[in-house]
Amino acid sequence: MGYVAGVVSLYGLLEQSIDEIILEVAANYNKLHQSFLTMPERVRNEFKSLALNSIIDGPKSRLRADLDEDDIFVALNSRSTSSLRRLVPAVFTRAQANYRHPLICELIARLDVKLDERGLVTAASLAKTGMASVSSLLVDLVDRRNSLTHAYSIQDDILRSQRLLEYLDVLEQYLLSVESVANLRLLDELVATGNAPRIGIMAKKYTDFIGVDLVGANLAIGDALLFQGKTGIFKGGRVTSLMADNVARDSVIAGVNEVVQLGVGMSDGPPRLGEGAAVHSVAQQWVELLPEA
């Protein structure tokens, strides 16, 4: 009974979590863009195809959330008011097979998020499961789940409770990594759409703080910052201290075209990025997307 409940629950966790990530990414695209027309081309094209097929198939579409056909018709109608043309997140959860790694890559790619297998889980955790890759582990999990729910049979090689926990550990790492990759794509969009305005550069990096050249912007203790490296890598954190002209400050204002040199303490310490990284201000509603420093 423990084996049956464990396998079915692990697969249910996988499928539900991936769908929730997909729904959240699609919802964030709606928040980041004022109109359907300004969204990435791939997202728009995938939405059109998925939306039409979901309407045609109706309940057979097996979507994670209920579908509002009126919203779809408005989104697809080129004569609709631009601001009313929005993605309907539910259609992106349309899947016709079990959630193995290649299918998960395909599902997330519909939202212009590229996912591969490298670095998604630690080698040490994977080794405990006896699997060569996370892709192999997901195949095994799906096969076991299908055998239980469709063939109504239990294999001789059942997984003991400790092995199920090891599967769970890998699965947790995998899902967190998928979410992290999706968030990085959203951070790209956050910067591109002007929702995370650039406020300066990281001019110096010290052991406990960083030097920031603040340009034409405000900065205060508690503000969230996003650091963009020269290769596009993002790191984030909150401001815990400010120093200007060797004086501790709660906030600093740099006028238009004015550069103010600051010493800035960060919640997770200096980001592991080189000097010259761009510094962006992040509103509270987007803080959950920020990766750790």
PDB file of C-alpha atoms in Angstrom, residues 202-206 230 273-277:
ATOM      1  CA  MET A 202      27.943  47.650  -9.910  1.00  0.00           C
ATOM      2  CA  ALA A 203      31.220  49.576  -9.983  1.00  0.00           C
ATOM      3  CA  LYS A 204      33.113  47.697  -7.261  1.00  0.00           C
ATOM      4  CA  LYS A 205      32.760  44.479  -5.307  1.00  0.00           C
ATOM      5  CA  TYR A 206      34.078  44.060  -1.771  1.00  0.00           C
ATOM      6  CA  LYS A 230      27.375  40.801 -19.211  1.00  0.00           C
ATOM      7  CA  LEU A 273      28.933  38.657 -10.813  1.00  0.00           C
ATOM      8  CA  GLY A 274      31.759  40.765 -12.214  1.00  0.00           C
ATOM      9  CA  GLU A 275      32.095  44.510 -11.879  1.00  0.00           C
ATOM     10  CA  GLY A 276      30.134  46.394 -14.505  1.00  0.00           C
ATOM     11  CA  ALA A 277      26.945  44.378 -14.009  1.00  0.00           C
TER      12      ALA A 277
END
